[in-house]
Coordinates of C-alpha atoms in Angstrom, one line a residue:
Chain R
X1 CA -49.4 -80.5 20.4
X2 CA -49.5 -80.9 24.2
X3 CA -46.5 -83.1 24.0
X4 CA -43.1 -81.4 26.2
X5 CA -40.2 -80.3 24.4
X6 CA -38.1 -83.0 26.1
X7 CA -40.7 -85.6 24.8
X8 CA -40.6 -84.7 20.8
X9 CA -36.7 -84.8 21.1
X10 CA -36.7 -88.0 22.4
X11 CA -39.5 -89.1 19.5
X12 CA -37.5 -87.9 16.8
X13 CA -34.0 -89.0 17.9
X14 CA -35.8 -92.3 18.4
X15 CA -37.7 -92.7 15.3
X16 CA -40.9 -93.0 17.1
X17 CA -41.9 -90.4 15.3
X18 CA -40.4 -88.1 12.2
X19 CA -39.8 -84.3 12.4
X20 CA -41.8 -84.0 9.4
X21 CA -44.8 -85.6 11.2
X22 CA -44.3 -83.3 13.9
X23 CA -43.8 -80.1 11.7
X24 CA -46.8 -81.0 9.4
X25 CA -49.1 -81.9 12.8
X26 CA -48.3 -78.7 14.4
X27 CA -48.8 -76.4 11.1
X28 CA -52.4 -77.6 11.1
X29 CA -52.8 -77.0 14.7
X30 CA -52.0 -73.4 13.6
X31 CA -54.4 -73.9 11.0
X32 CA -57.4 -74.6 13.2
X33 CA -57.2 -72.6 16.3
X34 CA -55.4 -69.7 15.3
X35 CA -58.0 -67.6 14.0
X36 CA -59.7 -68.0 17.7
X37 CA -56.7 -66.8 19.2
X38 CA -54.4 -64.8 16.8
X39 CA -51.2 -65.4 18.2
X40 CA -49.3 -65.7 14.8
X41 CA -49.0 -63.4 12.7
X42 CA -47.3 -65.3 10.1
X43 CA -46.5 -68.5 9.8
X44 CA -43.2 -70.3 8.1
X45 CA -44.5 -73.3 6.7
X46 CA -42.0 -73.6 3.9
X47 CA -39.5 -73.4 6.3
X48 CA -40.6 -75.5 8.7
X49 CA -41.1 -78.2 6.8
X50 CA -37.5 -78.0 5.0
X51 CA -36.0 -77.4 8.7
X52 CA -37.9 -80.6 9.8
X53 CA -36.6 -82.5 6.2
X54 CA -33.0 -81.8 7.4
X55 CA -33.5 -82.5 10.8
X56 CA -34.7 -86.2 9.6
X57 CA -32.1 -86.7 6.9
X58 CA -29.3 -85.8 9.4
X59 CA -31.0 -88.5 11.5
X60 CA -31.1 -91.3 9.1
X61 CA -27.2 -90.4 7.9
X62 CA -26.5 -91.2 11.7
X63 CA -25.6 -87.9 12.8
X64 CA -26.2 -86.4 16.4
X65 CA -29.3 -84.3 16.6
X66 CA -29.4 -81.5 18.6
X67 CA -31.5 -81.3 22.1
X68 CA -34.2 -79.6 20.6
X69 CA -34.4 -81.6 17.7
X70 CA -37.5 -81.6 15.9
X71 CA -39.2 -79.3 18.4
X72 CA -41.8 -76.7 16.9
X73 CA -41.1 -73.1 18.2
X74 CA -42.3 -69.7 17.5
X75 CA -40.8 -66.3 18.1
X76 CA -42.0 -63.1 18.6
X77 CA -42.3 -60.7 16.0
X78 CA -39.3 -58.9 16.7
X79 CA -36.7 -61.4 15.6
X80 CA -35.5 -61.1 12.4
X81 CA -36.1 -64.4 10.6
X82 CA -34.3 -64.8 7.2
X83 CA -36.5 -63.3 4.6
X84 CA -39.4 -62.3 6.3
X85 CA -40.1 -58.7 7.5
X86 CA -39.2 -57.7 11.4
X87 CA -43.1 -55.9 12.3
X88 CA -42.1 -55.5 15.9
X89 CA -45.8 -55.2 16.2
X90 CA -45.6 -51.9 13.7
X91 CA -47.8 -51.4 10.9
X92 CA -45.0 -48.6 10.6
X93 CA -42.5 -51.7 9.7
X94 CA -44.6 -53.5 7.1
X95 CA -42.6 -51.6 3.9
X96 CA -39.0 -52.7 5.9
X97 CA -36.9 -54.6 3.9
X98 CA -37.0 -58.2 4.7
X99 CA -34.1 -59.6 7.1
X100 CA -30.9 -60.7 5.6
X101 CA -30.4 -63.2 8.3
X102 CA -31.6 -65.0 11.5
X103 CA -31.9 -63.4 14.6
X104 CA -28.6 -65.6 16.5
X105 CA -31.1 -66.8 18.8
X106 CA -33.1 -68.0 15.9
X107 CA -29.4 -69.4 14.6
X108 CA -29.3 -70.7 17.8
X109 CA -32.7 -72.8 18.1
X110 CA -31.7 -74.3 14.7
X111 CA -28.8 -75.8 15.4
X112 CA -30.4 -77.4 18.6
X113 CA -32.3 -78.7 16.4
X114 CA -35.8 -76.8 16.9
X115 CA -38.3 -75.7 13.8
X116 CA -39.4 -72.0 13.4
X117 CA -43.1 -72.7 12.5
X118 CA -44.2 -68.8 12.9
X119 CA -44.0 -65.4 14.5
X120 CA -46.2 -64.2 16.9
X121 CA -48.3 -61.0 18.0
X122 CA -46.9 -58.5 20.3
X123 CA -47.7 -54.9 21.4
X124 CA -46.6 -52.3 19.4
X125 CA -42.7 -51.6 19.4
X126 CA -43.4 -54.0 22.7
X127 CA -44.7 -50.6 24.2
X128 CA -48.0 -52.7 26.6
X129 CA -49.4 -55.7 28.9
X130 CA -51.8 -56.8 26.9
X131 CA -51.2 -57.2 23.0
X132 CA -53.8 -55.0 22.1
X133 CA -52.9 -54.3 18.8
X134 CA -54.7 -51.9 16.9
X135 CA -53.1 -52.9 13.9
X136 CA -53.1 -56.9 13.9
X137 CA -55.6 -57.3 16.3
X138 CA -55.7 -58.5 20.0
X139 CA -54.2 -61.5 21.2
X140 CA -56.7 -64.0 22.9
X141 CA -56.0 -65.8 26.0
X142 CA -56.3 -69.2 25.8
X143 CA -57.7 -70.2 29.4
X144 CA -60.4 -67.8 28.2
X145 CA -60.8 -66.1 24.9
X146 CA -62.3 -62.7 26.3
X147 CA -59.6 -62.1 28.6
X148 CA -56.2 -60.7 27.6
X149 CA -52.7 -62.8 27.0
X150 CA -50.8 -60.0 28.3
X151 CA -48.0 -58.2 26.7
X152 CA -46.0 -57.7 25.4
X153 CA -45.3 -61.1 24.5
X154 CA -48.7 -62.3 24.6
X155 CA -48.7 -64.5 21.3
X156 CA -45.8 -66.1 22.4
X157 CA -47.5 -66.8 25.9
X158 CA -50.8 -68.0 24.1
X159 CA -49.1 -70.5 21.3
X160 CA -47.9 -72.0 23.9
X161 CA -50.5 -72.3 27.1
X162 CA -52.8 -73.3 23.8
X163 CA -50.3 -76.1 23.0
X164 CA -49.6 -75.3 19.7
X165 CA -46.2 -75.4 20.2
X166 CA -43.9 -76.1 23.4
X167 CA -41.3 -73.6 23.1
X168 CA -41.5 -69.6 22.5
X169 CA -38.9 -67.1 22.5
X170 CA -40.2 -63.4 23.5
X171 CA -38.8 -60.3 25.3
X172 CA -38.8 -58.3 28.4
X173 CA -37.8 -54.7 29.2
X174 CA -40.6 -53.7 31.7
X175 CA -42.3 -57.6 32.4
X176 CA -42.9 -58.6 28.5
X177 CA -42.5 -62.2 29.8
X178 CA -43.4 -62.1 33.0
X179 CA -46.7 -60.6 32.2
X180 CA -48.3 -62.5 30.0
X181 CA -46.7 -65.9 31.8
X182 CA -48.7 -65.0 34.5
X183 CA -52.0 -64.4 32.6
X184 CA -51.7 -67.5 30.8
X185 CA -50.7 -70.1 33.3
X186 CA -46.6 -70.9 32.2
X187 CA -43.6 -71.1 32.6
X188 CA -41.3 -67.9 31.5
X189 CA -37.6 -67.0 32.4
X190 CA -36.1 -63.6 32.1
X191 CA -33.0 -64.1 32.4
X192 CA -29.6 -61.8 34.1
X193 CA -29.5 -58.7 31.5
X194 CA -26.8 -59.3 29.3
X195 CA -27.1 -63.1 29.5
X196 CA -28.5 -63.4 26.5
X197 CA -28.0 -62.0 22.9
X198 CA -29.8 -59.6 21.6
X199 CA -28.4 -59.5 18.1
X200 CA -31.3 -59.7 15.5
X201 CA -34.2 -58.4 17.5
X202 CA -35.8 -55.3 17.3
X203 CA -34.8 -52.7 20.6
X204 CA -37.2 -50.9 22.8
X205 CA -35.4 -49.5 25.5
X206 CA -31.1 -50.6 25.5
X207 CA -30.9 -50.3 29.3
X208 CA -33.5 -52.9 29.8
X209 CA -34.3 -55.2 26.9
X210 CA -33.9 -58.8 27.5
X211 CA -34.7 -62.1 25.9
X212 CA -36.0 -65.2 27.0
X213 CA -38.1 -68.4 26.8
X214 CA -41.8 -69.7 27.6
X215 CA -42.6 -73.5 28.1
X216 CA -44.7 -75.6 29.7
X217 CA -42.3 -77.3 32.6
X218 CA -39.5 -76.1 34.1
X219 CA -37.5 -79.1 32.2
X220 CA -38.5 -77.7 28.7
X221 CA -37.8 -74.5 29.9
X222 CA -34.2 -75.2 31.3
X223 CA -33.8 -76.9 27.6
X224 CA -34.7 -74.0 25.4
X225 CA -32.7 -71.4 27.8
X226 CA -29.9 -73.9 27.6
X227 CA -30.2 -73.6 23.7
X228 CA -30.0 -69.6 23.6
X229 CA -27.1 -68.6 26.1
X230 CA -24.1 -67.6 25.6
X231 CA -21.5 -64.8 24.7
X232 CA -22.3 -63.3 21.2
X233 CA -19.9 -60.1 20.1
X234 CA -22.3 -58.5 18.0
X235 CA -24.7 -57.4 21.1
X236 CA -22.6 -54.8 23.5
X237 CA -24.5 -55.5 26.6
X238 CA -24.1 -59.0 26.3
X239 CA -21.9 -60.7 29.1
X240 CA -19.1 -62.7 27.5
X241 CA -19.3 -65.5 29.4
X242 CA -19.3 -69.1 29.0
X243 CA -22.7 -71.3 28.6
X244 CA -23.5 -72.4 32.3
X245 CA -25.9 -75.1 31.9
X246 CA -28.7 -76.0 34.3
X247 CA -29.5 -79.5 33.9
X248 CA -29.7 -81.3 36.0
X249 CA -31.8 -78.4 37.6
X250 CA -30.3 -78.3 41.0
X251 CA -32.3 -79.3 44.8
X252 CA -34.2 -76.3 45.5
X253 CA -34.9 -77.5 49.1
X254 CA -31.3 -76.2 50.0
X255 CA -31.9 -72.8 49.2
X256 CA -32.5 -70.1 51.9
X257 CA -35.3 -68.7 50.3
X258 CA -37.5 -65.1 51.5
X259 CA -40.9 -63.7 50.3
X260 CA -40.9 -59.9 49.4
X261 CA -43.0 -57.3 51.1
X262 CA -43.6 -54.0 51.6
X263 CA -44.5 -52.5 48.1
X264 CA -45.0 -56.0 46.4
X265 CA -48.1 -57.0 49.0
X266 CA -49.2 -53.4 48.9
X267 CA -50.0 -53.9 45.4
X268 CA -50.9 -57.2 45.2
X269 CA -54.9 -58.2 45.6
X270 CA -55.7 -61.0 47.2
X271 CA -55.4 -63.6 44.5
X272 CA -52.1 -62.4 44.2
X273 CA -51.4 -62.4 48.4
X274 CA -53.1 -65.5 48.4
X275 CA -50.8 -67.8 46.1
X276 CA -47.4 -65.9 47.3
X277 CA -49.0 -67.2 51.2
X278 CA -49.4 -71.1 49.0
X279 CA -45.9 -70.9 47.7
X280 CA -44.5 -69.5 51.0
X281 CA -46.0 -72.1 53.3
X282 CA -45.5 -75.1 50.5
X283 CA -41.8 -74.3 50.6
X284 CA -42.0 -73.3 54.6
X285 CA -40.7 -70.1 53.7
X286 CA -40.3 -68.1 57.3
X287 CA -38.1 -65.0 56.5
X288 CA -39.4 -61.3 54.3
X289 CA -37.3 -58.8 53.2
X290 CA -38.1 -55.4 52.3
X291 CA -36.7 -53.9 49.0
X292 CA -37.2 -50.1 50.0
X293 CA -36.3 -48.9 47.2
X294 CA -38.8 -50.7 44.6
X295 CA -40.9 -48.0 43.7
X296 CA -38.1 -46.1 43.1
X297 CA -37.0 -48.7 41.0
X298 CA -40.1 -49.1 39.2
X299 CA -40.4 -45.2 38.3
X300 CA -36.7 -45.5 37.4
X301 CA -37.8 -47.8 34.6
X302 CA -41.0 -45.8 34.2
X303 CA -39.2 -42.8 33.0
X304 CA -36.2 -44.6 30.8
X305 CA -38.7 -46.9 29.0
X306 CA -41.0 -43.4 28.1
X307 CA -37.4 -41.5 27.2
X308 CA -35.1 -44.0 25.3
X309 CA -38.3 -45.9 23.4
X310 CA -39.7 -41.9 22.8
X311 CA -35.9 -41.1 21.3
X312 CA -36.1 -44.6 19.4
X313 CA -39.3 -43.5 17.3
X314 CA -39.1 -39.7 17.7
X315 CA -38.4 -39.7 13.7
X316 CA -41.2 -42.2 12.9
X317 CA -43.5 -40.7 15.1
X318 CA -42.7 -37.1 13.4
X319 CA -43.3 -38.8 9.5
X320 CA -45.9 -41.1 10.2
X321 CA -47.9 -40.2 13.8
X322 CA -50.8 -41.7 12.8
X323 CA -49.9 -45.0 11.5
X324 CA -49.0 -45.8 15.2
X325 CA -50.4 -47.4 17.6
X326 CA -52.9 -44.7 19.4
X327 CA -52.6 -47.0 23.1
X328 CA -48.7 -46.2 22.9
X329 CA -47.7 -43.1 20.4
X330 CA -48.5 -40.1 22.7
X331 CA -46.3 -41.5 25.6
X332 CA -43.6 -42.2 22.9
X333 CA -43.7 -38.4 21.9
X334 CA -44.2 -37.5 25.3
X335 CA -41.2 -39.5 26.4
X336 CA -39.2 -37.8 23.7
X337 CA -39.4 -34.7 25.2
X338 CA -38.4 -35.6 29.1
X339 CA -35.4 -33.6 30.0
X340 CA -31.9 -35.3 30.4
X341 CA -31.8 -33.9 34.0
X342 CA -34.8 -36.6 34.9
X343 CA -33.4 -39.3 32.4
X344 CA -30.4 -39.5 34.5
X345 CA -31.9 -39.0 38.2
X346 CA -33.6 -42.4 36.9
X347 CA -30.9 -43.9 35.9
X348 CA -29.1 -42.8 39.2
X349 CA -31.8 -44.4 41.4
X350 CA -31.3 -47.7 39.2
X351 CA -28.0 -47.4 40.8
X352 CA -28.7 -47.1 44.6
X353 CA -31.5 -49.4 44.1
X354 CA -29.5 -52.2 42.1
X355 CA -27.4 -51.7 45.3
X356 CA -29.7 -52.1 48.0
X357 CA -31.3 -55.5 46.0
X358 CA -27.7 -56.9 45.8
X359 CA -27.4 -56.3 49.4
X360 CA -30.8 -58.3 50.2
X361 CA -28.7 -61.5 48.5
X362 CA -26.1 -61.4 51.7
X363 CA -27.7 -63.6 53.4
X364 CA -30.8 -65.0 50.9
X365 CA -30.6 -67.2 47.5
X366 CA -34.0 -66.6 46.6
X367 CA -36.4 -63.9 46.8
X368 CA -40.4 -64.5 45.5
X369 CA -43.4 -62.0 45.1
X370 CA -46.2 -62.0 42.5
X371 CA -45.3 -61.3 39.3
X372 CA -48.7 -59.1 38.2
X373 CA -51.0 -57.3 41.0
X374 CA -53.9 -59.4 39.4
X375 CA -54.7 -62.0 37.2
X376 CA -55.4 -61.9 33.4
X377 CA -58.0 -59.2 32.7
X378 CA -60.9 -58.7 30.3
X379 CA -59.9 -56.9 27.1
X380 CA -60.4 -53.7 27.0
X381 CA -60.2 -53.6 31.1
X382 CA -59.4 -49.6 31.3
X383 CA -58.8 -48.9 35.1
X384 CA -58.6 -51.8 38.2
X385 CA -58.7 -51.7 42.0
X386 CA -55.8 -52.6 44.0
X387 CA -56.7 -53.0 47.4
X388 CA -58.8 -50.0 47.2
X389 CA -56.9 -48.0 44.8
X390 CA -58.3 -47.2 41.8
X391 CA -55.2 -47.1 38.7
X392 CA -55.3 -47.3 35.3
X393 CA -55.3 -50.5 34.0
X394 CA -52.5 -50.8 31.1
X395 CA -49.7 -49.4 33.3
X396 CA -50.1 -51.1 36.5
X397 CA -49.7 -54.3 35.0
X398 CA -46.4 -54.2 35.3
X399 CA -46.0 -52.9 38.8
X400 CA -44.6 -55.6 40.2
X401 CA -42.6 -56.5 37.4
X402 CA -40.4 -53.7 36.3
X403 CA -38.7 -53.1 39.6
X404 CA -36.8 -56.3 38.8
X405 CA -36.3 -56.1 35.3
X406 CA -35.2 -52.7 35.9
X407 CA -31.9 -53.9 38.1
X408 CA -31.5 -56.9 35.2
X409 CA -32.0 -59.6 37.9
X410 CA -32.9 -63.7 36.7
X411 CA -36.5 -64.0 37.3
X412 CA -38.6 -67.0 36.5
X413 CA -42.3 -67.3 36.4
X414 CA -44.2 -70.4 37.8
X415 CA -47.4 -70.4 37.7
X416 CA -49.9 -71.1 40.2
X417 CA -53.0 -72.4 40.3
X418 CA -55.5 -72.4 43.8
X419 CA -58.7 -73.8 43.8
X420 CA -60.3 -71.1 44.9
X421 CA -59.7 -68.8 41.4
X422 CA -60.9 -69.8 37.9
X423 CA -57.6 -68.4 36.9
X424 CA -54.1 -69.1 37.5
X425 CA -51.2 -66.2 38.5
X426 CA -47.5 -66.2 38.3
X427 CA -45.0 -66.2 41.5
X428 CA -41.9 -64.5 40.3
X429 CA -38.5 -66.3 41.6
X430 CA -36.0 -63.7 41.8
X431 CA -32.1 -64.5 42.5
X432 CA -28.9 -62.6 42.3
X433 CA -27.5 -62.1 38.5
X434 CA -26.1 -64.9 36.8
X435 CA -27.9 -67.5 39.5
X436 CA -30.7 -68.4 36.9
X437 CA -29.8 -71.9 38.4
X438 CA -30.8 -71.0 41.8
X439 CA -34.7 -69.3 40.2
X440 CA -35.2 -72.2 37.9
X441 CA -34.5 -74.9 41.0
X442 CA -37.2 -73.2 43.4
X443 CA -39.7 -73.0 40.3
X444 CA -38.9 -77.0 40.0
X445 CA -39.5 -77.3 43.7
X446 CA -43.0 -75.7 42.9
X447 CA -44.0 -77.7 40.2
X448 CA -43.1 -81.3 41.8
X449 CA -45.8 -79.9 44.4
X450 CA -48.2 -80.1 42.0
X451 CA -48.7 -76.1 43.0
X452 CA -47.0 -75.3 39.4
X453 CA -48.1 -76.4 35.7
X454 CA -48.7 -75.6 32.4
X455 CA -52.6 -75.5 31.4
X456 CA -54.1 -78.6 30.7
Chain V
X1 CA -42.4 -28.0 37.1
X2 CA -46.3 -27.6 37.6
X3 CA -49.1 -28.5 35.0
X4 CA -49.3 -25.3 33.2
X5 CA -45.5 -25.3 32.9
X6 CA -45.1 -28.8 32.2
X7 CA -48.3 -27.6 28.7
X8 CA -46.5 -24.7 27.8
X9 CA -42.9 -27.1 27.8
X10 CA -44.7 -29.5 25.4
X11 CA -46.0 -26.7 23.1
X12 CA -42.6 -25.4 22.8
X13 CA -40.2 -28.4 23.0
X14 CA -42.6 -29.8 20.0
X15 CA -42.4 -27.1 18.2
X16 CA -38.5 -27.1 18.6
X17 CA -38.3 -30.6 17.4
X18 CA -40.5 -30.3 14.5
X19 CA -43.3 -32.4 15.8
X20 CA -46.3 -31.3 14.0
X21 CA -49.4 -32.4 15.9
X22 CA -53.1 -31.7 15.9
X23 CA -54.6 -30.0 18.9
X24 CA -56.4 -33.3 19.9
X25 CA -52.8 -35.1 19.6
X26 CA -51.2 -32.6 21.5
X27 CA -53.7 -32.8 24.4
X28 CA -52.8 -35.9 24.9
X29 CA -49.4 -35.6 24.9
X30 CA -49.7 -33.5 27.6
X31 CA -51.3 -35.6 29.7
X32 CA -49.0 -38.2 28.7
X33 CA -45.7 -36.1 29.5
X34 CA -47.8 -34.4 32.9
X35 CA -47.8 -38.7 34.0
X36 CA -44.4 -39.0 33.1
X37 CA -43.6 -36.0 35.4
X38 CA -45.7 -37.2 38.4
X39 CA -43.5 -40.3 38.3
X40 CA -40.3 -38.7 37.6
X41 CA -41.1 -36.4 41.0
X42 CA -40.6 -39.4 42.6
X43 CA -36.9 -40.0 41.9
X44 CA -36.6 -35.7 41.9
X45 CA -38.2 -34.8 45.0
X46 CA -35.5 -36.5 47.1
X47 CA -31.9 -35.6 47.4
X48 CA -29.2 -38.3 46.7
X49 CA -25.2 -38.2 47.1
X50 CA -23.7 -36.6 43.9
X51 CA -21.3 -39.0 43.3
X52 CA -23.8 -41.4 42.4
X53 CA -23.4 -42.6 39.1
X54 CA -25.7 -43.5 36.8
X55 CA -26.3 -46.9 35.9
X56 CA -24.6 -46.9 32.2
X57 CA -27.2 -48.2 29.6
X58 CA -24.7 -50.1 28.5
X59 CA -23.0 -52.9 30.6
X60 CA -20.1 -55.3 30.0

């Protein structure tokens, strides 16, 4: 199913093709290359094929579909899907009681139309870069099956850069999307914190969870985001604010647009240096900016991710320590003991360093750096060498992720491919909050260079 | 805090919070916490204004 998102709409509104077709064709996709990858770990069949039923009766009664109709997604495992147990990755969560109701942004994708066909494999409690799971096995990546998909959304990353579906919802407090975008070779959006509704999913960390989409394209991925925004009461750090539609996406070309450096090139390695130097002479980028305050901004998130997800399962971990996962538990305990005094000097330097970012948007629209120091890793990778320094592996993943996340800026991932590397990386395009417009028109510019694209 | 400190903290701030762990378990939480301290000396060893506020976990 290598088909876009925008192109199964148009087959199913047209009656080139039925929803059922598509439903039933993608269920055996699952069927056959799962196993190689283990991105799902379950998969809705019953439901999908009833969602696809009414998707094709509404059509033949004449009604309007929706913009996603007939589209085969996945989510996650932390969305609650009507009864079907949340795992949030947990082996802990296997005895919860089964959901009494769709995630809204599950609510959401059905009444654009699109079919849940599964849920998908995710670090524990979304705690990791690399869906490692100890307890439902790693997640493959698809451009190479010894290599890690990332985390912490990494089966939502693989189900899609395999083509088994076009669309994947997944979350990001610390670079869940960004990261294992990058690794496989799409498309992902994290968008403004509080853009998007949280209602229904399992929380890490409050201060910094979002939710957002994977695709293919930019177009499909402007669809699906268009599908899941908007105000929802029921989530308390959710904006209230009206649905601001992207499409059309916007001319990029206008945009005054800046590469970040400092502490992003410091911890880049040269793949990394090399297709932020692609992207910045493609787009004839000739200004930098410095974000001093970026590794503060990355400890800042650091030490609120170890003490609010350590508060979170503090109880668990106390009743049921070793039915965790061992890459994440002792941080979580360890996190549950930090004392208030640091919990808040991090959240102080989020201030003055949400701040000092707002104040590099004066005179910019755009800011870009690579979104991982590296490409996708082998499974298993324990410690890495950034430009001569030597780090352990798992955590610096995320180094040049969770500054941003951290202030709840947009960021989309493009990814880029050079013809000097086997592998592709992701460029992330940063903007101020609420200007997801302004990221998702640079990451268009990129892909009608040809420098941008799904996996083919 | 040093590393000694930051040991004996865990010991006791486990104990406090009813946290039974084996000895194994509790090594590693103190490594854990000791990273988790190194990082947090970032944002500690530098002075800021007080009337900073912290950025609310919650935001309308």
């Amino acid at each position: 199913m290598k088909q876009s998102a925008a192109a199964i709409a148009l087959l199913v509104k047209s009656g080139a093709a039925s929803a059922l077709e598509i439903t039933q064709e993608t269920l055996a996709s699952i069927d056959r290359d799962n196993a190689a990858l283990n991105a799902f770990t379950s998969v809705f069949a019953e439901r999908a094929l009833s969602e696809a039923r009414t998707i094709d009766k509404a059509r033949a009664k004449g009604r309007p579909l929706g913009p996603l109709a007939g589209v085969p997604y996945c989510v996650k495992n932390l969305f609650d899907v009507k009864g079907e147990t949340t795992l949030a990755g947990a082996a802990v969560n296997r005895d919860r009681a089964k959901a009494a109701k769709d995630a809204v942004l599950v609510s959401r994708m059905q009444d654009a139309g699109a079919i849940l066909v599964g849920a998908v494999n995710m670090d524990e409690n979304a705690y990791g870069f690399t869906t490692e799971n100890t307890h439902f096995g790693a997640t493959r990546n698809p451009l190479d099956r010894t290599l890690s998909a990332g985390g912490s959304s990494g089966g939502s990353a693989a189900a899609v850069a395999a083509g088994l579906v076009p669309l994947s919802l997944g979350s990001d407090t610390n670079g869940s999307i960004r990261v294992p975008a990058s690794f496989c070779g799409i498309f992902g959006l994290k968008p403004t914190f509080g853009r998007i509704p949280r209602t229904g999913s399992s929380a890490f960390v409050h201060s910094l969870d979002h939710l957002g989409p994977f695709a293919r394209s930019t177009a499909d991925l402007a669809l699906c985001y268009e599908a899941i925004q908007g105000p929802d009461a029921h989530d308390p750090a959710c904006a209230q604010r009206p649905i601001e539609p992207l499409s059309p996406l916007q001319d990029g070309t206008t945009l005054r647009t800046a590469a970040l450096a400092g502490y992003f090139h410091d911890l880049s390695d040269a793949q990394a240096r090399d297709a932020l130097a692609l992207v910045v002479r493609t787009l004839d980028i000739t200004q930098s900016r410095e974000w001093q305050s970026a590794s503060k901004a990355r400890a800042a998130a650091f030490v609120i991710t170890a003490c609010e997800g350590g508060a979170l399962h503090a109880e668990g971990l106390k009743r049921r320590y070793d039915d965790y996962e061992p890459l994440s538990r002792d941080r979580l305990v360890a996190g549950s003991l930090v004392p208030a005094r640091w919990y808040l000097a991090a959240q102080k330097w989020r201030s003055l360093a949400r701040a000092e970012l707002l104040r590099l948007f004066d005179d910019i629209d755009v800011l870009i750096a690579p979104a991982t120091p590296f490409c996708a890793q082998a499974l298993g990778t324990e410690w890495v060498e950034i430009n001569g320094q030597r780090l352990p592996a798992r955590p610096s993943i995320g180094l040049l992720a969770q500054p941003v996340s951290s202030m709840g800026f947009p960021v989309c991932v493009v990814p880029i491919w050079q013809s000097a590397y086997r592998l592709p990386i992701g460029i992330q395009v940063i903007a101020a909050p609420w200007r997801e417009d302004r990221c998702m028109a640079v990451a268009k510019l990129l892909e009608d260079a040809f420098l941008a694209r799904g996996p083919n | 805090m040093n590393r000694d400190a930051q040991f004996a903290y865990v010991k006791e701030a486990l104990a406090l919070a009813q946290f039974a762990l084996d000895e194994n378990a509790l090594g590693r939480v103190q490594i854990e916490f000791g990273r988790i301290a190194d990082i947090a000396g970032e944002l500690l060893s530098e002075p800021m204004p007080e009337d900073i506020e912290p950025l609310p976990t919650y935001r309308p």
